[in-house]
Coordinates of C-alpha atoms in Angstrom, one line a residue:
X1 CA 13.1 44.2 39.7
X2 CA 14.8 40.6 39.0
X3 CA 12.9 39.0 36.9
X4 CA 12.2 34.9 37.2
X5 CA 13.9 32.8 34.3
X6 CA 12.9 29.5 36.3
X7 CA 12.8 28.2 39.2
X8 CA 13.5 24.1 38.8
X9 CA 15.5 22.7 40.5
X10 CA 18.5 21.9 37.6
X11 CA 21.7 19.4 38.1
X12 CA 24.8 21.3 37.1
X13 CA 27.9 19.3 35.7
X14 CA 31.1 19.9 37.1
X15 CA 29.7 22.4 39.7
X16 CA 32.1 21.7 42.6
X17 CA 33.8 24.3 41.2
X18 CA 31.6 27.3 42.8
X19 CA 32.7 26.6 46.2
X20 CA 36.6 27.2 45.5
X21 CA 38.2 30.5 46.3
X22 CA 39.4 33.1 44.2
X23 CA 42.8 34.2 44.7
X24 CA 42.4 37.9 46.3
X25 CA 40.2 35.6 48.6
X26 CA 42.8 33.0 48.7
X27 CA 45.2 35.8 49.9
X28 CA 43.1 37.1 52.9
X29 CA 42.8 34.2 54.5
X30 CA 45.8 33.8 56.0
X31 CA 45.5 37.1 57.7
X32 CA 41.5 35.5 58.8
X33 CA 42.8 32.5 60.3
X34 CA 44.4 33.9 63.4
X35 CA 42.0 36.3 64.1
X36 CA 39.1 33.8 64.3
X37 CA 40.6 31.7 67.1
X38 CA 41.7 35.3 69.1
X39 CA 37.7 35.2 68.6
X40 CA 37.1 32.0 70.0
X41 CA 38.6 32.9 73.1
X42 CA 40.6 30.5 75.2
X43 CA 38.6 27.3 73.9
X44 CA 39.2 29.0 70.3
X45 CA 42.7 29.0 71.2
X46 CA 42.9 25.5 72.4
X47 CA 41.7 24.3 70.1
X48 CA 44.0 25.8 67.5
X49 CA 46.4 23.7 69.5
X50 CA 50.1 23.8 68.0
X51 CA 49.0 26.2 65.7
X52 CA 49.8 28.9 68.5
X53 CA 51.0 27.0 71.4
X54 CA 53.9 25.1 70.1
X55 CA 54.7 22.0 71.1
X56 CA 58.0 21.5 73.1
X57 CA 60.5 18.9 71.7
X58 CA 60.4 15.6 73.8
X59 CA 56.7 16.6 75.1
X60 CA 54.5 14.1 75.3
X61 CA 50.7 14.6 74.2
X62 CA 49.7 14.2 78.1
X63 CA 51.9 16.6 79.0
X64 CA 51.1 19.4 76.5
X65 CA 47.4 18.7 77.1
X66 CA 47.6 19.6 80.6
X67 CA 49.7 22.7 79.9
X68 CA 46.8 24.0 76.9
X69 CA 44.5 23.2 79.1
X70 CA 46.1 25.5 82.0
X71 CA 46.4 28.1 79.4
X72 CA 43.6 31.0 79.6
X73 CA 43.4 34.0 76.8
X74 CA 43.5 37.9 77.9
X75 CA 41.0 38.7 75.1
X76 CA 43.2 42.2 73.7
X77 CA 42.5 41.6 70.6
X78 CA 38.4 41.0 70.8
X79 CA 37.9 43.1 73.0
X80 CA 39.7 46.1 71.6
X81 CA 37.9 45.6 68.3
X82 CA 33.9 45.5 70.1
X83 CA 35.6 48.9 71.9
X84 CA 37.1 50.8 69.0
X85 CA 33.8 49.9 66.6
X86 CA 31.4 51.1 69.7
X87 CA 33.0 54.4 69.5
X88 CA 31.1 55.6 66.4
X89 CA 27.9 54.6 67.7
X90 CA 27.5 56.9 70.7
X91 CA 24.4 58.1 69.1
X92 CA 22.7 57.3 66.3
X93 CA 23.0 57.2 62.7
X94 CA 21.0 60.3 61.0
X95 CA 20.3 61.3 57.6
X96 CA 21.4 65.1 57.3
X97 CA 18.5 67.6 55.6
X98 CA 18.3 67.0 52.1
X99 CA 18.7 63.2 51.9
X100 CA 15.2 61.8 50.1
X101 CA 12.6 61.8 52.7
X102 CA 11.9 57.5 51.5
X103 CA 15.4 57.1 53.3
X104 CA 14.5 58.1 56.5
X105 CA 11.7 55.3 56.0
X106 CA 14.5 52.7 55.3
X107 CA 16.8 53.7 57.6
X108 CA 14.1 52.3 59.9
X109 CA 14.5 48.7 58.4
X110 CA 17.1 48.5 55.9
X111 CA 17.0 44.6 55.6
X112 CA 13.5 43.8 55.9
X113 CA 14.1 42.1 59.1
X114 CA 13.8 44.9 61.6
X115 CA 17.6 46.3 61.4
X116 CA 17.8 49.9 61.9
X117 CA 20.7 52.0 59.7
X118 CA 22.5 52.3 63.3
X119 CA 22.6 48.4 63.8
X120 CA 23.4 47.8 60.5
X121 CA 26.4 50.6 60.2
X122 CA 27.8 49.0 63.9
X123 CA 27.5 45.8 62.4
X124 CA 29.4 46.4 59.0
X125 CA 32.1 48.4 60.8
X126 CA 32.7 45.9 63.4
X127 CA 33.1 43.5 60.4
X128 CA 35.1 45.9 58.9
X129 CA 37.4 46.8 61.6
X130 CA 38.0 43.1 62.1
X131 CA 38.6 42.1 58.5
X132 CA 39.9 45.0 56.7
X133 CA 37.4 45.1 54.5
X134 CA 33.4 44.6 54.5
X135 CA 30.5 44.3 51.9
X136 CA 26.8 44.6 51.6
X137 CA 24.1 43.9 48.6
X138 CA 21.1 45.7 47.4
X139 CA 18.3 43.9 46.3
X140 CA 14.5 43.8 45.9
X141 CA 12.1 40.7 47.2
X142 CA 10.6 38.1 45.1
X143 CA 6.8 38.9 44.5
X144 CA 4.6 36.4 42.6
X145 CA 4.9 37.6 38.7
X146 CA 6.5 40.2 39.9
X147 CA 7.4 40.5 36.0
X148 CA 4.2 41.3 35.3
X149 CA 3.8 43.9 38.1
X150 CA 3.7 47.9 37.3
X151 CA 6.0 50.2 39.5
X152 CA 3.0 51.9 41.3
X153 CA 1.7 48.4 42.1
X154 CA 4.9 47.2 43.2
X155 CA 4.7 50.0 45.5
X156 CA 1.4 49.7 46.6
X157 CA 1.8 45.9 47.4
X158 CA 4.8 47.5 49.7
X159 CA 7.4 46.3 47.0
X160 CA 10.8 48.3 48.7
X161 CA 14.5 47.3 48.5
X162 CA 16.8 45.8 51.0
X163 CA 20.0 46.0 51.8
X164 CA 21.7 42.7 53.3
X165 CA 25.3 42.8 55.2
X166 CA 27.9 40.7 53.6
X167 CA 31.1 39.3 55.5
X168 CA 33.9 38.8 53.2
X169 CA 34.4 35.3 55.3
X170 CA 31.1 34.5 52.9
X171 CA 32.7 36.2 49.7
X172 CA 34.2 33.2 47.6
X173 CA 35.5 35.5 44.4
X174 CA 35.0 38.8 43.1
X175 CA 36.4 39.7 40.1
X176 CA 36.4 43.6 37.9
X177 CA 37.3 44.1 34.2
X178 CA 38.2 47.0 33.1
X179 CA 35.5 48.8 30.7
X180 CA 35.6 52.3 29.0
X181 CA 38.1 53.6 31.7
X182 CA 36.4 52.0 34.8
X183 CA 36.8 48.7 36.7
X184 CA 33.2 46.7 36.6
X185 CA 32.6 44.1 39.0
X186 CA 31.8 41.0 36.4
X187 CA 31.7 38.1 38.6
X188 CA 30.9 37.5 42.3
X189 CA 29.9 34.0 44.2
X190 CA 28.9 34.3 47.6
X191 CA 28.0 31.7 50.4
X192 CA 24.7 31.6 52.0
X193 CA 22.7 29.0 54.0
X194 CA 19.5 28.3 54.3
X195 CA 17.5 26.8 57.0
X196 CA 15.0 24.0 55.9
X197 CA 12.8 21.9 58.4
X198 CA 13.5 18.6 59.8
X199 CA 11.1 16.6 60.5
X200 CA 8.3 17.6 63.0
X201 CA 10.7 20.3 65.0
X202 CA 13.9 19.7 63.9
X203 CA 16.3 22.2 61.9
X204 CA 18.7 21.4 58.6
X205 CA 21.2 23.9 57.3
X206 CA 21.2 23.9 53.9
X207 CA 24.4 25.2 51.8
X208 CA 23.7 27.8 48.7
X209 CA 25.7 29.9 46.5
X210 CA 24.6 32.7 45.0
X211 CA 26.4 33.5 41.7
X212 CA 26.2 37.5 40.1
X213 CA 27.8 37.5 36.5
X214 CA 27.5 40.6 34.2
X215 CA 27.8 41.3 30.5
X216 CA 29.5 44.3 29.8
X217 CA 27.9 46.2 26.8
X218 CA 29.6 46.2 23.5
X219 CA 28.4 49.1 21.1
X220 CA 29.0 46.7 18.3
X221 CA 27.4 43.6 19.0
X222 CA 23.9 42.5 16.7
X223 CA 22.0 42.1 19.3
X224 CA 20.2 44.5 21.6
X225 CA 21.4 42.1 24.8
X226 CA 24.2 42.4 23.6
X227 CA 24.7 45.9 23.1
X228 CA 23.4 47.0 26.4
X229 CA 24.8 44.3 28.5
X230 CA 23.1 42.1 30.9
X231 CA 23.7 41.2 34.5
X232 CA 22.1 37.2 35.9
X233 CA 21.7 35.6 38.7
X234 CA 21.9 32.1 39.9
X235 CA 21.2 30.5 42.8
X236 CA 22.7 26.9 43.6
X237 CA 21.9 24.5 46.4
X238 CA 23.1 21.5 47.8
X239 CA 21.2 19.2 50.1
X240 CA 23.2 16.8 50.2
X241 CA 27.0 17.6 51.8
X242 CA 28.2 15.1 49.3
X243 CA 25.9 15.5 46.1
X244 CA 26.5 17.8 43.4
X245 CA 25.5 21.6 43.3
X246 CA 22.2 22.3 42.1
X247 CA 20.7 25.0 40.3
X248 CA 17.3 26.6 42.5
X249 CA 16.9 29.7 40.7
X250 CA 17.7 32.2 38.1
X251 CA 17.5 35.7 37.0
X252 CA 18.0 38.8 35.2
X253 CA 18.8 41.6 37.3
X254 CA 17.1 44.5 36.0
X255 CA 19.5 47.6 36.6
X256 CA 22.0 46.0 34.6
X257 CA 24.9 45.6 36.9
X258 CA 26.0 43.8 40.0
X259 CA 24.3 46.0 43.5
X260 CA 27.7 45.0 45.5
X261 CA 29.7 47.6 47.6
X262 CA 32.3 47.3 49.7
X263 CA 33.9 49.3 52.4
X264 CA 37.8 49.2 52.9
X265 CA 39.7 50.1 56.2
X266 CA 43.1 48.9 54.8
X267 CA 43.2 47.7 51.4
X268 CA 45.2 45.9 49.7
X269 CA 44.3 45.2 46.0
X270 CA 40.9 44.9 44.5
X271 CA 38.7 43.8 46.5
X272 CA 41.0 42.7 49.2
X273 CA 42.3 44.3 52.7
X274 CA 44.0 43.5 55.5
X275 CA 43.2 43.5 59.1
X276 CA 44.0 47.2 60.3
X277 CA 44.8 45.8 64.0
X278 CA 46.7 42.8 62.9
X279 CA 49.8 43.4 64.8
X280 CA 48.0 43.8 67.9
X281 CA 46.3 40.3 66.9
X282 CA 49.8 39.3 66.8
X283 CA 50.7 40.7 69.8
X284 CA 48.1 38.6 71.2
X285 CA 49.2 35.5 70.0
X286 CA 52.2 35.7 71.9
X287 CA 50.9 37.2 75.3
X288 CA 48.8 33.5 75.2
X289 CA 52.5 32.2 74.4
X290 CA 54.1 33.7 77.4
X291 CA 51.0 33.9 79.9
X292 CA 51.0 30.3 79.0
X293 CA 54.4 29.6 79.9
X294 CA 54.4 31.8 83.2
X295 CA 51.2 30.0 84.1
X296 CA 52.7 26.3 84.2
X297 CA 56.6 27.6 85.1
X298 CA 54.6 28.6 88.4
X299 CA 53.1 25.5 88.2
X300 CA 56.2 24.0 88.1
X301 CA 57.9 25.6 90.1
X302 CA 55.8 25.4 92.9
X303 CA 56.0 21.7 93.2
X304 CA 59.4 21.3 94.4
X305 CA 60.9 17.5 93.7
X306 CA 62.4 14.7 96.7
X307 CA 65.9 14.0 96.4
X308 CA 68.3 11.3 98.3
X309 CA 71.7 9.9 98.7
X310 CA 72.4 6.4 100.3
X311 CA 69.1 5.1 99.8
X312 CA 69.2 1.6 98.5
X313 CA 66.4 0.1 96.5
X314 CA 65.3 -2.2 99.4
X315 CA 64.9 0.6 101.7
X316 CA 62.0 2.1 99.6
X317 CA 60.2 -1.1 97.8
X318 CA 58.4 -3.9 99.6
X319 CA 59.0 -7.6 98.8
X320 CA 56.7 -7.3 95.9
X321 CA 59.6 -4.4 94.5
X322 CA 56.8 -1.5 94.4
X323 CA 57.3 1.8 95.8
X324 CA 56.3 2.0 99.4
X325 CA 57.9 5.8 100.4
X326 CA 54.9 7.6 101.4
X327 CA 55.5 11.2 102.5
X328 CA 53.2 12.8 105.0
X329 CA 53.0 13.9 109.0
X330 CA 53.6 10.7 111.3
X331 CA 55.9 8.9 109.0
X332 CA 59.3 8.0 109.7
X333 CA 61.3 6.5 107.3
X334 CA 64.9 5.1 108.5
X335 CA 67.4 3.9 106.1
X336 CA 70.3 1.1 106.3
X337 CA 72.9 3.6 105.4
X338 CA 73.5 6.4 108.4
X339 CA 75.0 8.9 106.4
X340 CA 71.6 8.6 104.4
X341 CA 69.6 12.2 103.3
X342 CA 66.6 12.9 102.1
X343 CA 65.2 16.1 101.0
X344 CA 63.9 18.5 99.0
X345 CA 64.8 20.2 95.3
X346 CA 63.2 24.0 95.3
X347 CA 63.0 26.0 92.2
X348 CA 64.8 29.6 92.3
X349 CA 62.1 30.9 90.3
X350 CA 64.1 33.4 88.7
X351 CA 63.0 33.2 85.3
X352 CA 59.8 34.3 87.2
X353 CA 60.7 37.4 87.4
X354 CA 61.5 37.6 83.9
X355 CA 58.8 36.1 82.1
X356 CA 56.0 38.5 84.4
X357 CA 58.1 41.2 82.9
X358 CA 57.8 40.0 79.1
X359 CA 53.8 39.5 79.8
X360 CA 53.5 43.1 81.3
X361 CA 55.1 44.7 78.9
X362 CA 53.2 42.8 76.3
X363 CA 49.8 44.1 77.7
X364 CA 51.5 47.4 78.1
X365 CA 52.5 47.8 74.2
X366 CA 48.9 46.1 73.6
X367 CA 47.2 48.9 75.6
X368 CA 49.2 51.2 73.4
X369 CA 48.2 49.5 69.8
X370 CA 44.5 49.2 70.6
X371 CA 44.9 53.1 71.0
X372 CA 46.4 54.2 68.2
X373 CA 43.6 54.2 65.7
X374 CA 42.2 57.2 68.1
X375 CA 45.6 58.7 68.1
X376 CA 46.8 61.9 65.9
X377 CA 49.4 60.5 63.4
X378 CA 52.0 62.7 63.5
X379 CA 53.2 64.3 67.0
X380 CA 51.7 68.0 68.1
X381 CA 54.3 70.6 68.2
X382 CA 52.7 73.8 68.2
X383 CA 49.4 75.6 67.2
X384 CA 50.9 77.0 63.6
X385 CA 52.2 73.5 63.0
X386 CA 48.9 71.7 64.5
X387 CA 47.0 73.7 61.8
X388 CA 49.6 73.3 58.5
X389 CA 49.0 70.2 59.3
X390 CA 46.1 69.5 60.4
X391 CA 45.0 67.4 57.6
X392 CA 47.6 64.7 58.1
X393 CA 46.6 64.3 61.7
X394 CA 43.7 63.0 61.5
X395 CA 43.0 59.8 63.8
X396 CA 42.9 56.7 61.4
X397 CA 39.2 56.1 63.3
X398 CA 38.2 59.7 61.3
X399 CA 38.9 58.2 57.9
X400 CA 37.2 55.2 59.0
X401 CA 34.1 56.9 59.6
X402 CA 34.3 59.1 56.9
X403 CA 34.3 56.2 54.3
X404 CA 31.7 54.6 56.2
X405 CA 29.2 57.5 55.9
X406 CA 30.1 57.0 51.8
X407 CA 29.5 53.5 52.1
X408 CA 26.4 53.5 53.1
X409 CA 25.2 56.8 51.2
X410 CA 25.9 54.3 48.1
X411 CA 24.0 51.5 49.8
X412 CA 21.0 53.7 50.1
X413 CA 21.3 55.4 47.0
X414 CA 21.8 52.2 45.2
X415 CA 18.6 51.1 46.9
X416 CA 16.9 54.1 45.1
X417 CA 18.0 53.4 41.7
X418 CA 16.2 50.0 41.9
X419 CA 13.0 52.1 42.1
X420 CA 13.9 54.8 39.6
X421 CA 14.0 57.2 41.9
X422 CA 16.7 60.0 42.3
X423 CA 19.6 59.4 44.7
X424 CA 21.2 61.9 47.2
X425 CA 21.6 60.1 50.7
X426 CA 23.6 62.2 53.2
X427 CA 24.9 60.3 56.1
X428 CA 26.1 61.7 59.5
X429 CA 28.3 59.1 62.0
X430 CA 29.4 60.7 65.4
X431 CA 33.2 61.3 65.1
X432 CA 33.7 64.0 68.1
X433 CA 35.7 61.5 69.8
X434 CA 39.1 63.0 69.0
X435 CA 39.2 65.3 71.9
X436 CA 39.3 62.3 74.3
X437 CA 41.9 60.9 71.8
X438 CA 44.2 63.4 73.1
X439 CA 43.5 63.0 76.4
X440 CA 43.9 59.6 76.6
X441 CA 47.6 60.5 74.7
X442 CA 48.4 63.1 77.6
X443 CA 47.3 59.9 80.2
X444 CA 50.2 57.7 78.7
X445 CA 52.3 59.9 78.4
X446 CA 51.6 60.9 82.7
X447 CA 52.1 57.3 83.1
X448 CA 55.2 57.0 81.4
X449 CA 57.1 59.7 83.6
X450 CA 55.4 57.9 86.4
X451 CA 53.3 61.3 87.4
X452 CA 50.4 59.3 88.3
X453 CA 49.3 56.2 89.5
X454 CA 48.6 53.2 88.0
X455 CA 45.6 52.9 89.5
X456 CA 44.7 56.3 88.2
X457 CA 45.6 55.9 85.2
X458 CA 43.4 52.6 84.8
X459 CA 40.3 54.9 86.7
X460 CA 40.7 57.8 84.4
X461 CA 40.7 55.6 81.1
X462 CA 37.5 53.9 82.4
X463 CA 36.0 57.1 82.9
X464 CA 36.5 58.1 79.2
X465 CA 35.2 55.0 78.0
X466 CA 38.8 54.1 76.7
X467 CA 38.4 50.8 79.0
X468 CA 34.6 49.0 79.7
X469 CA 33.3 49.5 82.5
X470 CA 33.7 46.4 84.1
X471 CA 37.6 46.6 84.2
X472 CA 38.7 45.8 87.5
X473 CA 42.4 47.3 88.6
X474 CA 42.6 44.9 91.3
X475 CA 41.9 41.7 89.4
X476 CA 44.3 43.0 86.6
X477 CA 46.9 43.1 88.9
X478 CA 46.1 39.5 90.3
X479 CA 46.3 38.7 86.6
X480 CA 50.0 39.6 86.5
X481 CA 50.8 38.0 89.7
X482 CA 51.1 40.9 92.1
X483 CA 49.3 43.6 94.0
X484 CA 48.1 46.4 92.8
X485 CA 50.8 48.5 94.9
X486 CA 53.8 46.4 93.9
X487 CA 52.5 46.7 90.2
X488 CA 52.2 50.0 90.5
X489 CA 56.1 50.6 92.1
X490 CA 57.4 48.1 89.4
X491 CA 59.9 49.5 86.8
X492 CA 58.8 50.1 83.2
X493 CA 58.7 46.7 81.5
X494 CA 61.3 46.6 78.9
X495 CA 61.1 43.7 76.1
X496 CA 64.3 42.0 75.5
X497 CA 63.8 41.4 72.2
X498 CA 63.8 44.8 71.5
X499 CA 66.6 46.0 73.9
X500 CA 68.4 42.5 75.7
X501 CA 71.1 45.1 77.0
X502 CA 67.8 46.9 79.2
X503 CA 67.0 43.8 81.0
X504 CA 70.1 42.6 83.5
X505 CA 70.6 38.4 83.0
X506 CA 68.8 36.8 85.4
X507 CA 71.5 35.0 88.0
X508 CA 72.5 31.5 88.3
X509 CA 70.2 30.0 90.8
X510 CA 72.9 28.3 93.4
X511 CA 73.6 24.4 92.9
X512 CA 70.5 22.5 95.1
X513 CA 71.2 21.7 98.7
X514 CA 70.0 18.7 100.6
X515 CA 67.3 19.6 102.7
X516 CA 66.8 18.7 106.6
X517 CA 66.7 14.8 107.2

């Protein structure tokens, strides 16, 4: 149980402090910052502004507002993230035989606020996927001298533990020391909020930070606290944004250690990780780039611009000297000079061409990247060879699952230990989805040698869940500028970047000619 130490409100000196990062937070973030304006979608991406639309030299603000705001995202990166952490969840989370039966009671609510183990799992790994790394924390509700309460009237009063998901956006530091052989996490801030009312019917957010420290135990220390160890909380507030922090409450925790675990997808150090689908984040950033700059180059180029030669200024300016050349059907304009011309300035639109070619191939490699995690890691070569190495195969999405059935096995078993009672959770995630791994492998590879259509290729992904539902071939196709059966003829996009010498330089355009009088 946590046991109440007080619960006035207490002014802390110096306390701006608890808000700063810690540095293995400090080091994530840069990873974090992209990823929540992908997000955002194309209003999280314009508003990032030059961040990941540069600004061309000479631009004026007017300008490069109106070509951000003709800027739309293909979501590749969200969307492939909701897609790969649905994959687990194509049935639900079950505890195998021999978990405690009070689990299967839990699994039912495992926050106290109606979230089942199979929401709560989707929701971590989700988190997860997205973040490279994801937490949750165990603890028990506040009862009313709940010191003073035995553990069978705990339980009758329906005294249980709850589990609460933790983002590591919300993490501010973590820190483990190392003791008799182990690290220990010691200290750990975390950002909450809490909702207060306003008024009649209005609202307030409220800022808190909840800070975990523990004591590590010292054999040799005179007093008992001392020799055991001891693990506190405190909670801090701040009602006003500009006030100091200020203490609200304050504990013991009462099984001696902080209930915090995390699940990694890619880590990095202690308690950091890194995005496990960052270069396809990256990838993303510069398809908005380029669909960007296809997107007002058409623009552009479809407004073609008026030219002349032996036009004199009086010939287009009234008395007043503003400009009275009006284009439209039923004018006639007639100029002193009779070798006069006027006419028309038309984009080749070559570069076009090119630029279509960059953004396909970018949604192509995309495609590919937001498939690997279902992928085998090394290539098949034969059955012998498929079973030597069979444990190096595995689909990164299998060790993803795998760690999250530990992850929350600890999470329920931790939850046990606050009631003294044994421990044992089993968890089972769906992870048959290998099989269509491969298929979806044999697919690209059809598509590569051009065996199938595109069209096909699109259909059969959809009907393996690969792609939602919803995709539509047709309007993909629109999105690259062309129909479906040009699209589908087109040569393999090459990237130039990679391989200039694959894609022939675009030619000239010829020098402008005058247009009809």
């Amino acid at each position: 149980m946590t046991l109440v130490l007080g619960g006035r409100s207490t002014p802390i000196a110096g306390a701006n402090a608890l808000d700063g990062w810690g540095l293995s937070r400090a080091r994530m973030e840069r990873n974090w910052e992209p990823l929540r304006a992908l997000h955002g979608g194309t209003f999280g991406m314009r508003d990032a502004e030059t961040t990941y639309l540069p600004k061309e030299s000479e631009e004026s603000d007017a300008m490069y507002d109106l070509r951000r705001n003709r800027s739309f995202l293909f979501p590749a990166y969200p969307d492939t993230i909701r897609h790969l952490a649905s994959k687990p969840f194509q049935r639900e989370v079950h505890l195998k035989e021999g978990s405690p039966a009070v689990h299967e009671v839990w699994s039912a609510d495992l926050d106290l606020e109606g979230t089942s183990l199979t929401e709560f799992a989707f929701r971590g790994f989700e988190c997860g996927l997205d973040r490279g790394l994801v937490h949750a924390l165990t603890d028990v509700p506040r009862l009313q001298g709940s010191d003073r309460f035995t553990r069978q009237q705990e339980s009758e009063a329906g005294f249980r533990p709850y589990a609460t998901l933790v983002s590591p956006d919300n993490v501010l530091a973590a820190r483990k020391t190392r003791h008799a052989g182990v690290d220990v996490l010691t200290h750990l801030r975390i950002r909450e909020t809490r909702l207060a009312p306003m008024g009649a019917y209005g609202e307030v957010e409220i800022p808190r930070i909840r800070v975990y420290n523990r004591r590590l135990s010292n054999p040799r220390a005179r007093s008992a606290v001392g020799r055991r160890g001891e693990t506190t909380f405190e909670v801090f507030e701040r009602p006003d944004q500009n006030g100091e922090w200020v203490r609200v409450d304050r504990g013991i925790i009462s099984v001696n250690r902080i209930p915090f675990h995390t699940l990694y997808f890619d880590r990095t150090g202690e308690m950091q990780g890194k995005p496990p689908l960052m270069e396809l984040a990256q990838l993303n950033i510069q398809h908005w780039q380029k669909s960007s700059d296809l997107s007002n180059l058409s623009h552009t180029t479809s407004l073609p611009m008026l030219w002349g030669a032996g036009w004199s200024a009086e010939d287009v300016t009234d008395e007043a000297g503003q400009m009275r050349l009006v284009l439209g059907p039923g004018r006639v304009w007639l100029a002193r000079d009779p070798e006069a011309k006027l006419g028309f300035i038309e984009h080749s639109g070559s570069a076009l061409g090119l630029l279509r070619l960059m953004v396909q191939d970018l949604e192509l490699r995309m495609a590919d990247m937001a498939m690997q995690p279902l992928l085998e890691t090394v290539p098949r070569r034969s059955a012998t060879e498929a079973a030597i190495v069979a444990s190096n195969q595995a689909p990164d999405m299998i060790y993803w699952v795998r760690n999250l059935e530990n992850w929350l096995a600890s999470i329920l078993d931790d939850m046990s230990l606050w009631m003294n009672q044994e421990p044992g959770a089993i968890v089972d995630v769906f992870s048959e989805f290998a099989a269509l791994s491969r298929q979806a492998e044999e697919l690209r590879e059809a598509r590569r040698r051009k065996d199938i259509s595109l069209r096909t290729y699109w259909e059969e992904l959809i009907r393996r869940g690969i792609l939602t539902e919803s995709f539509d071939p047709q309007e993909e196709a629109n999105r690259m500028g062309m129909s479906l059966e040009d699209l589908d003829k087109a040569a393999p996009a090459v990237d130039p970047a990679v391989d200039p010498a694959a894609v022939p330089p675009p030619q000239s355009p010829p020098p402008p000619q005058p247009g009809a009088e």
